Amino acid sequence: MKLDEIIELWQQDAKIDDVELDRESLNIPVLHGKYLKIYYQEKLKLKAHKIKYKTLSKILSEYYRGDLNNPEDLEELGRPPWGKTVLKQDIASYI
């Protein structure tokens, strides 16, 4: 869910009927649950992206160090064999 969509939802949900405050106060837990659910869904997506990034970073660092020479692994990555020597401190700039 995009941030603009969440803001739009919040603008719709934030409207309060001044005449029926009792009904609006009963609606607070429902809104809390709704936005807590959105928060946790997005947090799980972020965690999945971080794990994917870390895995790919590890694979690419092995590739640029020259440790990943197996033809099947290179085919899976879709990259040709890496013939250069890269210093460990420079690998982050290649990734």
Coordinates of C-alpha atoms in Angstrom, one line a residue:
M1 CA 0.0 0.0 0.0
K2 CA 1.4 3.4 -0.9
L3 CA 1.7 6.2 1.5
D4 CA -0.7 8.4 -0.5
E5 CA -3.3 5.7 -0.2
I6 CA -2.9 5.5 3.6
I7 CA -3.1 9.3 3.9
E8 CA -6.2 9.3 1.8
L9 CA -7.8 6.6 4.0
W10 CA -6.9 8.6 7.1
Q11 CA -8.4 11.7 5.8
Q12 CA -11.7 9.9 5.2
D13 CA -11.6 8.2 8.6
A14 CA -10.5 11.3 10.5
K15 CA -13.8 13.1 9.9
I16 CA -15.7 13.3 13.2
D17 CA -19.5 13.9 13.6
D18 CA -19.7 16.5 16.3
V19 CA -23.4 15.6 17.0
E20 CA -22.8 11.8 17.6
L21 CA -19.6 11.8 19.6
D22 CA -20.6 8.6 21.4
R23 CA -20.7 6.7 18.1
E24 CA -17.4 8.2 17.0
S25 CA -15.8 7.1 20.3
L26 CA -17.0 3.5 19.7
N27 CA -15.3 3.7 16.3
I28 CA -11.8 4.4 17.7
P29 CA -10.9 0.7 18.4
V30 CA -12.0 -0.3 14.9
L31 CA -9.9 2.4 13.3
H32 CA -7.0 1.5 15.6
G33 CA -7.2 -2.1 14.4
K34 CA -7.4 -1.1 10.8
Y35 CA -4.3 1.0 10.9
L36 CA -2.4 -1.4 13.1
K37 CA -3.1 -4.1 10.5
I38 CA -1.8 -1.8 7.7
Y39 CA 1.3 -1.0 9.8
Y40 CA 2.1 -4.7 10.4
Q41 CA 1.6 -5.7 6.8
E42 CA 4.0 -3.0 5.6
K43 CA 6.5 -3.9 8.3
L44 CA 6.4 -7.5 7.1
K45 CA 7.0 -6.4 3.5
L46 CA 9.9 -4.3 4.7
K47 CA 11.4 -7.2 6.6
A48 CA 11.1 -9.4 3.5
H49 CA 12.8 -6.8 1.3
K50 CA 15.6 -6.5 3.8
I51 CA 16.1 -10.3 3.9
K52 CA 16.1 -10.4 0.1
Y53 CA 18.6 -7.5 -0.1
K54 CA 20.9 -9.2 2.4
T55 CA 20.8 -12.5 0.5
L56 CA 21.5 -10.9 -2.8
S57 CA 24.2 -8.7 -1.3
K58 CA 25.9 -11.9 0.0
I59 CA 25.7 -13.6 -3.3
L60 CA 27.0 -10.6 -5.2
S61 CA 29.9 -10.1 -2.8
E62 CA 30.9 -13.7 -3.5
Y63 CA 30.6 -13.1 -7.2
Y64 CA 32.8 -10.0 -7.1
R65 CA 35.4 -11.6 -4.9
G66 CA 35.6 -14.4 -7.5
D67 CA 34.4 -17.1 -5.2
L68 CA 31.3 -17.8 -7.2
N69 CA 32.7 -19.7 -10.3
N70 CA 30.2 -22.6 -10.5
P71 CA 28.6 -22.4 -14.0
E72 CA 25.1 -23.3 -12.6
D73 CA 25.3 -20.4 -10.1
L74 CA 26.5 -18.0 -12.7
E75 CA 23.7 -19.1 -15.0
E76 CA 21.2 -18.6 -12.1
L77 CA 22.5 -15.1 -11.6
G78 CA 22.5 -14.3 -15.3
R79 CA 26.1 -13.0 -15.1
P80 CA 29.3 -13.9 -17.0
P81 CA 32.3 -15.1 -15.0
W82 CA 34.0 -12.2 -13.1
G83 CA 37.7 -12.1 -14.1
K84 CA 38.7 -9.0 -12.1
T85 CA 40.1 -8.8 -8.6
V86 CA 38.1 -6.5 -6.3
L87 CA 39.3 -5.5 -2.9
K88 CA 36.9 -6.4 0.0
Q89 CA 36.5 -2.7 0.9
D90 CA 35.4 -1.9 -2.7
I91 CA 32.8 -4.6 -3.0
A92 CA 30.0 -2.5 -1.6
S93 CA 30.4 0.0 -4.5
Y94 CA 30.1 -2.8 -7.0
I95 CA 26.9 -4.2 -5.4

